[in-house]
Coordinates of C-alpha atoms and ligand atoms in Angstrom, one line a residue:
M1 CA 7.3 7.5 -46.7
S2 CA 7.3 6.6 -43.1
A3 CA 10.3 7.2 -40.9
K4 CA 9.0 4.8 -38.2
L5 CA 11.1 1.9 -37.0
W6 CA 8.2 -0.3 -38.2
G7 CA 7.5 1.8 -41.3
G8 CA 8.5 -0.6 -44.1
R9 CA 5.1 -1.6 -45.2
F10 CA 3.5 1.8 -44.9
A11 CA 2.8 4.1 -47.8
E12 CA 1.8 7.2 -45.9
S13 CA 3.0 8.6 -42.6
T14 CA 0.9 8.5 -39.4
S15 CA -1.6 11.3 -38.9
T16 CA -0.2 13.7 -36.3
L17 CA -3.5 13.3 -34.5
V18 CA -3.0 9.5 -34.3
E19 CA 0.6 10.1 -33.2
R20 CA -0.7 12.2 -30.4
F21 CA -3.5 9.8 -29.6
S22 CA -1.3 6.6 -29.5
E23 CA 2.0 7.8 -28.0
S24 CA 2.9 6.5 -24.6
V25 CA 6.3 8.1 -24.2
S26 CA 4.8 11.0 -22.2
F27 CA 4.1 8.5 -19.4
D28 CA 6.2 5.4 -20.0
A29 CA 9.5 7.3 -20.2
R30 CA 9.8 6.6 -16.5
L31 CA 10.6 3.0 -17.5
Y32 CA 13.9 3.9 -19.1
R33 CA 16.2 2.4 -16.5
H34 CA 14.3 -0.9 -16.5
D35 CA 14.1 -0.9 -20.3
I36 CA 17.9 -0.4 -20.6
R37 CA 18.6 -3.1 -18.0
G38 CA 16.4 -5.5 -19.9
S39 CA 18.0 -4.6 -23.3
I40 CA 21.5 -5.1 -21.9
A41 CA 20.6 -8.5 -20.5
H42 CA 19.0 -9.5 -23.8
A43 CA 22.0 -8.3 -25.9
R44 CA 24.5 -10.2 -23.7
M45 CA 22.4 -13.3 -24.0
L46 CA 22.3 -12.9 -27.8
A47 CA 26.1 -12.7 -27.9
A48 CA 26.4 -15.7 -25.5
V49 CA 24.4 -17.9 -27.9
G50 CA 26.2 -16.6 -31.0
V51 CA 23.5 -14.4 -32.5
L52 CA 25.4 -11.2 -32.0
T53 CA 29.1 -10.6 -32.2
A54 CA 31.1 -9.6 -29.1
D55 CA 31.8 -6.3 -30.8
D56 CA 28.1 -5.6 -31.4
V57 CA 27.2 -6.4 -27.8
A58 CA 30.1 -4.3 -26.5
A59 CA 28.9 -1.3 -28.5
I60 CA 25.3 -1.9 -27.5
V61 CA 26.1 -2.1 -23.8
K62 CA 28.2 1.0 -23.9
G63 CA 25.7 2.9 -26.0
L64 CA 22.8 2.0 -23.7
G65 CA 24.9 3.1 -20.7
D66 CA 25.6 6.5 -22.3
I67 CA 21.9 6.9 -23.2
E68 CA 20.9 6.2 -19.5
A69 CA 23.4 8.9 -18.5
E70 CA 21.9 11.3 -21.0
I71 CA 18.4 10.6 -19.7
D72 CA 19.6 10.9 -16.1
A73 CA 21.1 14.3 -16.9
G74 CA 17.9 15.5 -18.6
Q75 CA 19.7 15.8 -21.9
F76 CA 17.7 13.2 -23.8
E77 CA 15.2 14.4 -26.4
W78 CA 12.0 12.3 -26.2
K79 CA 10.2 12.2 -29.5
T80 CA 6.4 11.7 -29.6
E81 CA 6.7 10.3 -33.2
L82 CA 8.8 7.4 -31.8
E83 CA 5.7 6.4 -29.7
D84 CA 7.2 4.9 -26.6
V85 CA 10.2 4.6 -24.3
H86 CA 11.4 1.5 -26.1
M87 CA 11.6 3.0 -29.6
N88 CA 13.0 6.3 -28.4
I89 CA 15.9 4.5 -26.8
E90 CA 16.4 2.1 -29.6
A91 CA 16.4 4.9 -32.2
R92 CA 18.9 6.9 -30.1
L93 CA 21.1 3.8 -29.8
T94 CA 21.3 3.4 -33.6
E95 CA 21.9 7.1 -33.9
R96 CA 24.9 6.7 -31.5
I97 CA 26.4 3.4 -32.5
G98 CA 25.2 2.7 -36.0
D99 CA 24.2 -0.8 -37.3
A100 CA 24.9 -2.7 -34.1
G101 CA 21.9 -0.7 -32.6
K102 CA 19.7 -2.2 -35.3
R103 CA 20.5 -5.7 -34.2
L104 CA 19.4 -5.2 -30.6
H105 CA 15.8 -6.1 -31.3
T106 CA 16.7 -9.5 -32.7
G107 CA 14.5 -12.2 -31.2
R108 CA 12.5 -9.7 -29.2
S109 CA 9.3 -7.8 -29.6
R110 CA 8.0 -4.7 -27.8
N111 CA 5.4 -7.0 -26.4
D112 CA 7.7 -9.1 -24.3
Q113 CA 9.9 -6.1 -23.8
V114 CA 7.2 -3.9 -22.2
A115 CA 6.0 -6.9 -20.1
T116 CA 9.5 -7.2 -18.8
D117 CA 10.0 -3.5 -18.1
I118 CA 6.8 -3.3 -16.1
R119 CA 7.5 -6.3 -14.1
L120 CA 11.0 -5.0 -13.2
Y121 CA 9.4 -1.6 -12.4
V122 CA 6.6 -3.1 -10.2
R123 CA 9.1 -5.3 -8.5
D124 CA 11.2 -2.3 -7.5
A125 CA 8.0 -0.5 -6.4
I126 CA 7.1 -3.4 -4.2
D127 CA 10.5 -3.4 -2.6
D128 CA 10.1 0.3 -1.8
V129 CA 6.6 -0.2 -0.5
L130 CA 7.7 -3.1 1.8
A131 CA 10.5 -0.9 3.3
L132 CA 8.0 1.9 3.9
I133 CA 5.5 -0.6 5.5
D134 CA 8.3 -1.8 7.8
T135 CA 9.0 1.7 8.9
L136 CA 5.4 2.5 9.6
A137 CA 4.9 -0.8 11.4
G138 CA 7.9 0.0 13.5
A139 CA 6.5 3.4 14.4
L140 CA 3.2 1.8 15.5
L141 CA 5.1 -0.7 17.7
D142 CA 7.1 2.1 19.4
L143 CA 4.0 4.2 20.0
A144 CA 2.1 1.1 21.3
E145 CA 4.8 0.6 23.8
T146 CA 4.6 4.1 25.0
E147 CA 0.8 3.8 25.3
A148 CA 0.5 0.3 26.6
D149 CA -1.2 1.4 29.8
T150 CA -3.2 4.2 28.3
V151 CA -6.9 3.5 28.7
M152 CA -9.4 4.7 26.1
P153 CA -12.9 3.8 25.1
G154 CA -13.2 0.9 22.7
F155 CA -16.1 1.4 20.3
T156 CA -18.7 -0.6 18.5
H157 CA -21.1 1.2 16.3
L158 CA -19.0 4.3 17.2
Q159 CA -20.7 4.1 20.6
I160 CA -18.5 3.6 23.7
A161 CA -18.3 -0.2 24.3
Q162 CA -15.6 -1.4 26.6
P163 CA -12.3 0.2 27.8
V164 CA -9.3 -0.8 25.8
T165 CA -5.7 0.3 25.8
F166 CA -4.5 2.7 23.2
G167 CA -1.5 0.4 22.7
H168 CA -3.9 -2.4 21.8
H169 CA -5.6 -0.1 19.3
L170 CA -2.3 0.8 17.6
L171 CA -1.4 -2.9 17.5
A172 CA -4.7 -3.6 15.7
W173 CA -3.6 -1.2 13.0
R174 CA -0.2 -2.9 12.8
E175 CA -1.9 -6.3 12.2
Q176 CA -3.7 -4.8 9.2
L177 CA -0.4 -3.5 7.9
L178 CA 1.4 -6.8 8.4
R179 CA -1.3 -8.5 6.2
D180 CA -0.7 -5.8 3.6
H181 CA 3.0 -6.6 3.7
S182 CA 2.4 -10.3 3.1
R183 CA 0.1 -9.5 0.2
F184 CA 2.9 -7.5 -1.5
V185 CA 5.4 -10.2 -0.8
D186 CA 3.0 -12.7 -2.4
A187 CA 2.4 -10.6 -5.4
R188 CA 6.1 -10.1 -5.9
R189 CA 6.8 -13.8 -5.8
R190 CA 4.1 -14.6 -8.4
M191 CA 5.2 -11.9 -10.8
N192 CA 9.0 -12.5 -10.6
L193 CA 9.3 -14.5 -13.8
L194 CA 11.0 -13.4 -17.0
P195 CA 8.7 -12.5 -20.0
L196 CA 11.5 -12.0 -22.5
G197 CA 11.6 -14.8 -25.1
A198 CA 7.8 -14.7 -25.6
A199 CA 8.6 -12.2 -28.4
A200 CA 5.5 -10.9 -30.1
L201 CA 3.3 -13.8 -28.9
A202 CA 4.6 -17.1 -30.1
G203 CA 8.3 -17.2 -29.1
T204 CA 11.2 -16.8 -31.4
V205 CA 13.3 -18.8 -33.9
Y206 CA 16.6 -17.9 -32.3
P207 CA 18.4 -20.2 -29.9
I208 CA 17.8 -18.0 -27.0
D209 CA 18.8 -18.7 -23.4
R210 CA 15.9 -17.4 -21.3
A211 CA 17.3 -18.7 -18.0
R212 CA 20.4 -16.7 -18.5
V213 CA 18.5 -13.5 -19.0
A214 CA 16.3 -14.3 -16.0
A215 CA 19.3 -14.8 -13.8
E216 CA 20.9 -11.5 -14.9
L217 CA 17.7 -9.6 -14.2
G218 CA 17.0 -11.2 -10.8
F219 CA 14.0 -13.2 -11.9
D220 CA 13.3 -16.5 -10.1
G221 CA 12.6 -18.2 -13.5
V222 CA 10.9 -17.8 -16.8
T223 CA 7.3 -17.6 -17.7
E224 CA 5.7 -20.8 -19.2
N225 CA 3.6 -19.6 -22.0
S226 CA 4.3 -17.0 -24.5
L227 CA 0.7 -16.0 -25.3
D228 CA -0.1 -15.5 -21.6
T229 CA 3.2 -13.7 -21.1
V230 CA 2.6 -10.8 -23.5
S231 CA -1.0 -10.5 -22.7
D232 CA -1.8 -10.6 -19.0
R233 CA -1.3 -7.8 -16.6
D234 CA -2.7 -9.6 -13.6
F235 CA 0.6 -8.8 -11.8
A236 CA -0.2 -5.1 -12.1
I237 CA -3.7 -5.8 -11.0
E238 CA -2.4 -7.7 -8.0
F239 CA -0.2 -4.8 -7.1
C240 CA -3.2 -2.4 -7.3
A241 CA -5.3 -4.8 -5.3
A242 CA -2.8 -5.0 -2.5
A243 CA -2.3 -1.2 -2.7
S244 CA -6.1 -0.7 -2.5
L245 CA -6.4 -2.8 0.6
L246 CA -3.5 -1.0 2.2
M247 CA -5.0 2.3 1.3
V248 CA -8.4 1.2 2.8
H249 CA -6.5 0.5 6.0
L250 CA -4.7 3.9 6.0
S251 CA -8.1 5.5 5.2
R252 CA -9.7 3.9 8.2
W253 CA -6.9 5.0 10.5
S254 CA -7.2 8.5 9.0
E255 CA -10.9 8.6 9.7
E256 CA -10.1 7.7 13.4
L257 CA -7.4 10.3 13.6
I258 CA -9.6 12.9 12.1
L259 CA -12.4 12.2 14.7
W260 CA -9.9 11.9 17.6
A261 CA -8.3 15.2 16.7
T262 CA -11.6 17.1 16.9
P263 CA -12.1 19.1 20.2
M264 CA -15.2 16.9 20.8
F265 CA -13.0 13.8 21.1
G266 CA -9.7 15.5 21.9
F267 CA -8.0 12.1 22.1
V268 CA -4.9 13.0 20.0
D269 CA -2.9 16.0 19.0
L270 CA -1.5 15.9 15.5
P271 CA 1.8 17.7 15.0
D272 CA 1.4 21.2 13.6
R273 CA 3.6 20.5 10.6
F274 CA 1.2 17.8 9.5
C275 CA -1.8 20.2 9.7
T276 CA -2.9 23.3 8.0
G277 CA -4.9 26.4 8.9
S278 CA -7.9 28.1 7.5
S279 CA -7.7 31.2 5.4
I280 CA -10.7 32.6 7.2
M281 CA -11.1 31.0 10.6
P282 CA -8.1 31.8 12.7
Q283 CA -8.7 29.1 15.3
K284 CA -8.7 26.2 12.8
K285 CA -6.1 23.4 12.8
N286 CA -7.1 21.0 10.1
P287 CA -6.0 17.4 9.8
D288 CA -5.3 17.6 6.1
V289 CA -2.8 14.8 6.0
P290 CA -5.2 12.1 7.1
E291 CA -8.0 13.7 5.1
L292 CA -5.9 13.5 1.9
V293 CA -4.9 9.9 2.6
R294 CA -8.6 9.1 3.0
G295 CA -9.3 10.9 -0.3
K296 CA -6.4 9.4 -2.2
T297 CA -7.7 5.9 -1.3
A298 CA -10.4 6.6 -3.8
R299 CA -7.8 7.2 -6.5
V300 CA -6.1 3.9 -5.9
I301 CA -9.3 2.0 -5.8
G302 CA -10.1 3.7 -9.1
D303 CA -6.7 2.6 -10.5
L304 CA -7.5 -1.0 -9.6
T305 CA -10.9 -0.7 -11.1
A306 CA -9.4 0.7 -14.3
L307 CA -7.0 -2.2 -14.7
L308 CA -9.6 -4.8 -14.0
V309 CA -11.9 -3.3 -16.6
L310 CA -9.0 -2.8 -19.0
M311 CA -8.3 -6.6 -18.9
K312 CA -11.7 -8.1 -19.0
G313 CA -12.6 -7.9 -22.7
Q314 CA -9.2 -8.8 -24.2
P315 CA -8.7 -11.8 -26.3
L316 CA -5.2 -13.4 -26.3
A317 CA -2.6 -12.2 -26.9
Y318 CA -1.2 -8.6 -26.8
N319 CA -3.6 -5.8 -27.6
R320 CA -2.8 -2.2 -27.7
D321 CA -5.3 -1.7 -24.9
N322 CA -2.6 -2.8 -22.6
Q323 CA -0.7 0.4 -23.1
E324 CA -3.4 1.9 -20.9
D325 CA -2.2 -0.1 -17.9
K326 CA 0.6 2.3 -17.2
E327 CA -1.0 5.5 -15.9
P328 CA -3.3 3.8 -13.4
L329 CA -0.4 1.5 -12.3
F330 CA 2.0 4.4 -11.9
D331 CA -0.6 6.5 -10.1
A332 CA -1.2 3.7 -7.7
I333 CA 2.5 3.3 -7.0
D334 CA 3.1 7.0 -6.6
T335 CA 0.0 7.4 -4.3
V336 CA 0.6 4.5 -2.1
T337 CA 4.3 5.4 -1.7
I338 CA 3.7 9.0 -0.7
C339 CA 0.9 8.0 1.7
L340 CA 3.1 5.5 3.4
Q341 CA 5.9 8.1 3.6
V342 CA 3.7 10.8 5.3
F343 CA 2.1 8.3 7.7
G344 CA 5.5 7.0 8.5
E345 CA 6.7 10.5 9.4
M346 CA 3.6 11.5 11.2
M347 CA 2.8 8.5 13.4
P348 CA 5.8 8.8 15.8
H349 CA 4.6 12.4 16.6
V350 CA 1.0 11.7 17.2
K351 CA 0.4 12.7 20.9
A352 CA -2.2 10.9 22.9
N353 CA -4.2 13.0 25.3
R354 CA -4.4 10.4 28.1
P355 CA -6.7 12.3 30.5
R356 CA -9.2 12.9 27.7
M357 CA -9.2 9.2 26.6
R358 CA -9.6 8.0 30.2
E359 CA -12.3 10.5 30.9
A360 CA -14.3 9.4 27.8
A361 CA -14.0 5.8 28.8
F362 CA -15.1 6.7 32.4
R363 CA -18.1 8.6 31.2
G364 CA -19.4 6.0 28.8
F365 CA -20.3 3.1 31.3
S366 CA -17.7 1.1 29.5
T367 CA -17.3 -1.3 32.4
A368 CA -21.0 -2.4 32.4
T369 CA -20.0 -5.7 30.9
D370 CA -17.5 -6.2 33.7
L371 CA -20.3 -5.8 36.3
A372 CA -22.4 -8.4 34.4
D373 CA -19.5 -10.8 34.3
Y374 CA -18.9 -10.2 38.0
L375 CA -22.5 -11.2 38.7
V376 CA -22.2 -14.3 36.5
K377 CA -19.1 -15.4 38.5
K378 CA -21.3 -15.0 41.7
G379 CA -23.8 -17.5 40.2
M380 CA -26.3 -15.4 38.3
A381 CA -27.3 -16.4 34.7
F382 CA -25.8 -14.0 32.2
R383 CA -29.1 -12.8 30.7
D384 CA -30.3 -11.9 34.2
A385 CA -27.1 -10.2 35.0
H386 CA -27.4 -8.2 31.8
H387 CA -30.8 -7.0 32.9
V388 CA -29.6 -6.1 36.4
V389 CA -26.7 -4.1 35.2
G390 CA -29.0 -2.3 32.7
S391 CA -31.0 -1.0 35.6
A392 CA -27.9 0.0 37.4
V393 CA -26.7 1.9 34.4
A394 CA -30.0 3.7 34.0
H395 CA -29.8 4.7 37.7
A396 CA -26.2 5.9 37.4
A397 CA -27.1 7.8 34.2
K398 CA -29.9 9.6 36.1
Q399 CA -27.4 10.5 38.9
G400 CA -24.8 11.6 36.3
C401 CA -22.1 9.3 37.6
D402 CA -20.2 6.2 36.6
L403 CA -21.1 2.7 38.0
S404 CA -17.9 2.7 40.0
E405 CA -19.1 5.9 41.7
L406 CA -22.2 4.3 43.1
S407 CA -22.0 3.3 46.7
L408 CA -21.7 -0.4 47.6
E409 CA -25.2 0.0 49.3
T410 CA -26.7 1.4 46.1
L411 CA -25.2 -1.4 44.0
Q412 CA -26.4 -4.0 46.5
G413 CA -29.9 -2.6 45.9
F414 CA -29.6 -4.1 42.4
S415 CA -28.2 -7.4 43.5
P416 CA -27.5 -8.5 47.1
T417 CA -24.6 -10.7 45.8
I418 CA -22.5 -7.6 45.1
A419 CA -19.7 -7.2 47.6
A420 CA -16.9 -4.7 48.1
D421 CA -14.6 -6.6 45.6
V422 CA -16.9 -5.4 42.8
F423 CA -14.8 -2.2 42.7
E424 CA -11.8 -4.2 41.6
V425 CA -13.6 -5.1 38.4
I426 CA -15.7 -2.1 37.5
T427 CA -12.8 0.3 37.4
L428 CA -11.2 1.1 34.0
D429 CA -7.9 -0.4 35.0
G430 CA -9.5 -3.5 36.5
S431 CA -11.5 -4.0 33.3
V432 CA -8.6 -3.8 30.9
A433 CA -6.2 -5.8 33.1
A434 CA -8.8 -8.6 33.3
R435 CA -8.6 -9.3 29.6
D436 CA -5.4 -11.0 30.0
H437 CA -5.0 -13.6 27.2
I438 CA -3.4 -13.6 23.8
G439 CA -5.3 -11.0 21.7
G440 CA -6.7 -9.3 24.8
T441 CA -6.4 -5.6 25.7
A442 CA -4.6 -6.0 29.0
P443 CA -1.4 -3.8 29.2
A444 CA 0.5 -7.0 30.1
Q445 CA -0.7 -8.6 26.9
V446 CA 0.1 -5.5 24.8
R447 CA 3.6 -5.7 26.2
A448 CA 3.8 -9.4 25.4
A449 CA 2.6 -8.8 21.9
I450 CA 5.2 -6.1 21.4
A451 CA 7.9 -8.4 22.7
R452 CA 6.9 -11.1 20.3
A453 CA 6.8 -8.6 17.4
R454 CA 10.3 -7.3 18.3
Q455 CA 11.6 -10.9 18.4
Q456 CA 10.2 -11.5 15.0
T457 CA 11.5 -8.4 13.4
G458 CA 14.8 -8.5 15.2
Ligands
LIG1 N1 3.8 1.2 -25.8 C1 3.3 -0.2 -25.8 C2 2.6 -0.6 -24.5 O1 2.8 0.1 -23.6 C3 4.5 -1.1 -26.2 C4 4.1 -2.3 -26.9 C5 3.6 -2.0 -28.2 N2 3.5 -3.1 -29.0 C6 2.8 -3.1 -30.2 N3 2.8 -4.2 -30.9 N4 2.3 -2.0 -30.6 O2 2.0 -1.6 -24.5

């Protein structure tokens, strides 16, 4: 006969192969704190509405607290034959406190229980992620301030385009991060509703007080529809979607850091403690941290994909498929968390090589557009100016020098309207300083953006 908590109608015990196949305790045990919190709130509510006695609920609350301590101390024996975290804890509770433990599950199902546990867990994960994003965004702001005047090439097509300031580049990263932040805040708000009360799928016959449980667990309210509540994992998908976008951003920054750290660019130096060496090539200092972040982005996108595909074929309401939500979700949480941690620690120590950045911008004819704009201001049509500057660039390239290194006389050979004031606009500093509007790369604008950011974040 079956020893399962649900074994009443079964004539033979579960195949050990099926036990091994269907268990989730090996990966959902990490929900234990949230499971216990949810159970305590549920039990207190049952007592408040008269379904459980005060003695029962006292024993349950005490028993669950003791079990949590047992698990914290690593003294809890998880049993595969009890399937999941929920039944492991419930069985242990009954072992410890007797019959009162058997009354805990009144008016509840594992379906609304697990939906509650995961929401509580993801909510905590979001709060951790938001704090880590704040730290990283702060590091970018500080570094942008230090590098507000640092001129570097800006790229399009990875070809040198126009000079920008490194501070401006760092603030671009920060903008991406702020949008990620708002996506997690959004996801948190949408998911912060209590599932308990949905029971298996249809609700429960007991006079439950869902609002009370919601308040105790810090939910903003209760879910509207029991079928939807036990079934959908869109909140987990939203977490993974926000995490994927965040990882895509970190991956793009990683790609830039990796390029910049090569001797060919030499724009930045990554701290030694964030790099590793080669077992064969003594000269190597490899940017493993950004490389791994770029690589781990693939995992998180995979996690998102797994959850989307997991959901797409499921009829209402709960299906066991949903047990497969946990590993991708936990993987996404763990991955995004550690990536934010390492980036948060590394970014403040990324050293800009200012002379190299300036030199690269100087050698790339990055102020050619400035010369064209100068000619336009002197009355030439932009398309003509574009052509004139093209010829000047070709000439300078042949001479192996920058436009600003050509003599006034030579420049006037391309257009007689060019005067000595041209050298104010075709230098690197003149070029960046001229882009002096909100969103522009001028050091003054970078400083203004930083000041606005500091005012907002306090
Ligand atoms: N371990 C299950 C899960 O993660 C818990 C819910 C099981 N419910 C059920 N009716 N078998 O989804």
